[in-house]
Short mmCIF file of C-alpha atoms in Angstrom, two decimals:
data_model
loop_
_atom_site.label_atom_id
_atom_site.label_comp_id
_atom_site.label_asym_id
_atom_site.label_seq_id
_atom_site.Cartn_x
_atom_site.Cartn_y
_atom_site.Cartn_z
CA GLN A 1 0.13 -0.24 -0.16
CA VAL A 2 1.07 3.47 0.00
CA GLN A 3 2.96 4.65 2.00
CA LEU A 4 4.21 8.62 3.06
CA VAL A 5 6.63 9.18 6.14
CA GLU A 6 7.91 12.97 7.00
CA SER A 7 10.44 13.27 8.81
CA GLY A 8 13.02 16.12 9.45
CA GLY A 9 11.04 19.01 11.48
CA GLY A 10 11.82 20.63 15.32
CA VAL A 11 12.30 23.33 16.81
CA VAL A 12 13.73 25.58 15.02
CA GLN A 13 14.85 29.62 15.65
CA PRO A 14 14.31 32.39 13.46
CA GLY A 15 16.05 32.58 9.94
CA ARG A 16 17.20 29.28 10.41
CA SER A 17 17.26 26.09 7.80
CA LEU A 18 15.83 23.00 8.37
CA ARG A 19 15.85 19.57 5.65
CA LEU A 20 12.31 17.94 5.37
CA SER A 21 12.02 14.27 4.00
CA CYS A 22 9.57 12.48 2.82
CA ALA A 23 9.80 8.35 1.99
CA ALA A 24 7.38 7.12 -0.23
CA SER A 25 7.08 2.86 -0.45
CA GLY A 26 4.35 1.11 -1.90
CA PHE A 27 4.02 2.67 -5.50
CA THR A 28 6.50 3.77 -8.34
CA PHE A 29 7.90 6.81 -7.05
CA SER A 30 9.96 7.97 -10.10
CA SER A 31 6.31 8.55 -12.13
CA TYR A 32 4.35 10.42 -9.77
CA GLY A 33 4.24 14.35 -9.13
CA MET A 34 4.91 14.72 -5.33
CA HIS A 35 3.74 17.85 -3.39
CA TRP A 36 4.70 19.52 -0.04
CA VAL A 37 1.30 21.28 1.32
CA ARG A 38 0.96 22.48 5.21
CA GLN A 39 -1.07 23.74 7.75
CA ALA A 40 -0.59 26.05 11.00
CA PRO A 41 -2.04 24.66 14.34
CA GLY A 42 -5.39 25.31 14.32
CA LYS A 43 -5.45 26.97 10.82
CA GLY A 44 -6.43 25.68 7.16
CA LEU A 45 -4.06 24.12 4.67
CA GLU A 46 -1.82 25.26 2.14
CA TRP A 47 0.10 24.33 -1.24
CA VAL A 48 3.52 24.70 -0.84
CA ALA A 49 5.42 23.47 -3.92
CA VAL A 50 5.33 20.53 -5.80
CA MET A 51 7.96 19.19 -8.42
CA SER A 52 7.13 17.08 -11.54
CA TYR A 53 7.67 13.36 -11.60
CA ASP A 54 11.81 14.02 -13.42
CA GLY A 55 12.34 16.78 -11.50
CA SER A 56 11.87 18.72 -14.38
CA ASN A 57 9.55 20.86 -12.94
CA LYS A 58 9.19 22.55 -9.56
CA TYR A 59 5.94 25.19 -8.63
CA TYR A 60 6.65 26.97 -5.08
CA ALA A 61 3.60 29.05 -3.34
CA ASP A 62 4.32 33.32 -3.43
CA SER A 63 4.76 32.96 0.71
CA VAL A 64 7.91 30.66 -0.12
CA LYS A 65 9.05 31.28 -2.99
CA GLY A 66 12.78 32.02 -2.78
CA ARG A 67 12.96 30.25 0.70
CA PHE A 68 12.15 26.24 -0.09
CA THR A 69 13.13 24.77 -2.52
CA ILE A 70 11.86 21.12 -3.42
CA SER A 71 14.05 18.47 -4.82
CA ARG A 72 13.83 13.89 -5.15
CA ASP A 73 15.93 11.18 -5.49
CA ASN A 74 14.10 8.57 -6.98
CA SER A 75 16.22 6.82 -6.77
CA LYS A 76 15.91 6.84 -2.76
CA ASN A 77 11.54 6.69 -3.65
CA ALA A 78 12.54 9.79 -0.69
CA LEU A 79 11.22 13.84 -1.73
CA PHE A 80 13.17 16.49 0.39
CA LEU A 81 11.81 20.61 1.20
CA GLU A 82 14.61 23.18 2.31
CA VAL A 83 13.23 25.68 3.90
CA ASN A 84 15.41 28.49 4.94
CA GLY A 85 14.72 31.76 6.11
CA LEU A 86 12.45 30.39 8.73
CA ARG A 87 9.88 32.25 10.17
CA ALA A 88 7.64 32.36 12.89
CA GLU A 89 4.66 32.02 10.31
CA ASP A 90 6.14 28.76 8.96
CA THR A 91 5.18 27.43 12.14
CA ALA A 92 2.73 24.66 10.15
CA VAL A 93 2.77 20.88 9.71
CA TYR A 94 4.37 19.93 6.73
CA TYR A 95 3.29 17.29 4.69
CA CYS A 96 3.98 15.77 1.65
CA ALA A 97 1.02 14.72 -0.73
CA ARG A 98 1.34 12.58 -4.20
CA SER A 99 -0.31 14.39 -7.54
CA PRO A 100 -1.70 11.08 -9.29
CA LEU A 101 -1.17 9.89 -12.16
CA CYS A 102 -0.50 11.86 -15.41
CA SER A 103 -2.47 11.45 -18.40
CA SER A 104 -1.16 11.83 -22.14
CA ALA A 105 -3.58 15.18 -22.02
CA SER A 106 -3.56 16.02 -18.85
CA CYS A 107 -2.21 16.04 -14.90
CA PRO A 108 -4.85 15.95 -12.29
CA TYR A 109 -4.46 18.64 -9.62
CA TYR A 110 -5.11 16.78 -6.64
CA PHE A 111 -3.65 15.07 -4.02
CA ASP A 112 -4.66 11.73 -3.87
CA PHE A 113 -2.26 10.32 -0.81
CA TRP A 114 -0.95 12.13 2.18
CA GLY A 115 1.66 11.54 4.81
CA GLN A 116 1.36 12.25 8.61
CA GLY A 117 2.95 15.23 8.18
CA THR A 118 6.28 16.25 10.92
CA LEU A 119 5.78 19.30 12.75
CA VAL A 120 8.04 22.67 12.10
CA THR A 121 7.60 24.78 15.18
CA VAL A 122 10.06 28.34 14.36
CA SER A 123 10.66 30.30 17.57
CA SER A 124 13.48 31.83 19.80
CA GLN B 1 -7.36 34.72 3.85
CA SER B 2 -8.35 31.36 1.28
CA VAL B 3 -8.56 32.09 -2.11
CA LEU B 4 -12.33 29.42 -2.25
CA THR B 5 -14.09 30.49 0.59
CA GLN B 6 -16.51 27.41 2.73
CA PRO B 7 -18.89 28.48 6.40
CA PRO B 8 -16.78 27.63 9.30
CA SER B 9 -18.97 25.25 10.55
CA VAL B 10 -21.58 23.01 9.61
CA SER B 11 -23.70 20.59 12.39
CA GLY B 12 -26.83 17.81 11.63
CA ALA B 13 -27.92 15.21 14.10
CA PRO B 14 -27.37 11.57 12.99
CA GLY B 15 -29.09 10.15 10.39
CA GLN B 16 -30.07 13.71 8.33
CA ARG B 17 -28.38 15.83 5.22
CA VAL B 18 -25.86 18.10 5.58
CA THR B 19 -24.68 19.63 2.52
CA LEU B 20 -21.27 22.19 2.31
CA SER B 21 -20.03 24.78 0.33
CA CYS B 22 -17.20 25.94 -1.74
CA THR B 23 -17.03 28.98 -3.33
CA GLY B 24 -14.24 30.64 -5.75
CA SER B 25 -13.95 32.65 -8.81
CA SER B 26 -13.12 33.21 -11.87
CA SER B 27 -9.46 32.18 -12.09
CA ASN B 28 -10.64 28.98 -10.14
CA ILE B 29 -13.48 27.11 -10.38
CA GLY B 30 -15.41 28.84 -12.25
CA ALA B 31 -12.38 28.38 -14.69
CA ALA B 32 -13.03 24.40 -15.20
CA TYR B 33 -10.79 23.44 -12.61
CA ASP B 34 -12.31 20.50 -11.15
CA VAL B 35 -13.04 20.91 -6.84
CA HIS B 36 -11.64 17.83 -4.72
CA TRP B 37 -13.25 17.32 -1.09
CA TYR B 38 -10.15 16.30 1.60
CA GLN B 39 -11.81 14.56 5.22
CA GLN B 40 -9.40 15.97 8.33
CA LEU B 41 -10.86 13.84 10.91
CA PRO B 42 -9.42 15.27 14.08
CA GLY B 43 -5.65 14.70 14.86
CA THR B 44 -5.45 13.02 11.55
CA ALA B 45 -3.51 13.67 7.95
CA PRO B 46 -6.13 14.55 5.25
CA LYS B 47 -7.41 12.53 3.25
CA LEU B 48 -8.91 12.33 -0.42
CA LEU B 49 -12.85 12.23 -0.02
CA ILE B 50 -14.53 13.62 -3.93
CA TYR B 51 -12.17 14.26 -6.92
CA GLY B 52 -13.12 15.80 -9.72
CA ASN B 53 -15.81 17.53 -8.64
CA ASN B 54 -18.09 14.16 -7.89
CA ASN B 55 -15.87 11.25 -8.08
CA ARG B 56 -15.51 9.09 -4.60
CA PRO B 57 -12.37 6.87 -4.63
CA SER B 58 -12.59 3.80 -3.62
CA GLY B 59 -13.54 2.76 -0.38
CA VAL B 60 -15.42 6.37 0.42
CA PRO B 61 -19.22 5.40 1.15
CA ASP B 62 -21.98 6.30 -1.44
CA ARG B 63 -23.00 8.94 1.54
CA PHE B 64 -20.33 11.10 0.53
CA SER B 65 -21.06 12.61 -3.38
CA GLY B 66 -19.95 16.37 -5.09
CA SER B 67 -21.43 18.48 -7.68
CA LYS B 68 -20.27 21.75 -9.09
CA SER B 69 -21.86 24.84 -11.11
CA GLY B 70 -19.93 27.72 -12.36
CA THR B 71 -17.94 29.42 -9.62
CA SER B 72 -19.01 26.97 -6.67
CA ALA B 73 -19.26 23.86 -5.61
CA SER B 74 -21.17 21.62 -3.13
CA LEU B 75 -20.39 18.39 -0.92
CA ALA B 76 -23.46 16.69 0.46
CA ILE B 77 -23.49 13.91 3.26
CA THR B 78 -26.48 11.92 3.81
CA GLY B 79 -27.52 9.52 6.62
CA LEU B 80 -24.68 11.80 8.68
CA GLN B 81 -23.39 9.32 11.43
CA ALA B 82 -21.65 9.96 14.46
CA GLU B 83 -17.60 9.06 12.78
CA ASP B 84 -18.24 11.85 10.02
CA GLU B 85 -17.94 14.62 12.67
CA ALA B 86 -14.30 16.00 11.13
CA ASP B 87 -13.03 19.49 8.89
CA TYR B 88 -13.45 19.46 5.22
CA TYR B 89 -12.17 21.48 3.03
CA CYS B 90 -12.04 21.93 -0.83
CA GLN B 91 -9.38 22.69 -3.11
CA SER B 92 -9.06 23.42 -6.92
CA TYR B 93 -6.01 24.67 -8.62
CA ASP B 94 -6.03 28.73 -9.99
CA SER B 95 -5.11 29.67 -13.16
CA SER B 96 -3.31 33.67 -11.32
CA LEU B 97 -1.98 32.39 -8.54
CA SER B 98 -0.45 29.35 -10.55
CA GLY B 99 -0.56 26.92 -7.51
CA TRP B 100 -2.94 24.38 -5.32
CA VAL B 101 -5.22 26.26 -3.86
CA PHE B 102 -7.69 25.67 -0.96
CA GLY B 103 -10.82 26.54 1.64
CA GLY B 104 -10.08 27.28 4.93
CA GLY B 105 -12.33 24.18 6.08
CA THR B 106 -15.81 24.11 7.21
CA LYS B 107 -15.27 22.14 10.34
CA LEU B 108 -18.80 19.90 11.19
CA THR B 109 -20.65 18.84 14.05
CA VAL B 110 -22.41 15.70 14.48
CA LEU B 111 -25.50 16.29 17.36
#
């Protein structure tokens, strides 16, 4: 079965960096686009970034552009999010989520499987 | 402030039918991008509930159904059960933002 397991969260001071990881199993990781979505405590969901199946395309939400970097290692079935210049408003649970397979015509714009999340707390 | 607008809360008695709304604009739902719904039970990760406006993934009961019209969408839940108590999020894609967008979520309380 599909499994996504995030790690790397923790308490970090403002301005510092962190690298989040997502270990994937139960599917052909190299065939799927992958996303990061975050949720601040008691708040709603916010899309953060996406990377295409082969790593050739990546897009970011305006709120993190220039500070966060998404990457992947298909040989290790792993997705990463490098988060730099952390701010208090980046405090959230960070989920990795899978995008369904694209057809020849288009790619679905939703998330079919989610990990359990990793909590990042930015505090001095 | 979320790009898609959802009512903060809705409630219903067991066995009743409730409808959750999701309102967007001409750059997302109105631009023919599909609407998808997620259920988030307390303390857990979101789970896909409805995709492509009105399709249920395997394992989702047919008590859950979705619809879309114009710049809005709805999630209907019939035969309300205690285990349906959760937060529900709608989601689409926005061409102006070039990104995936969510509603603020609706907390469903089963009375």
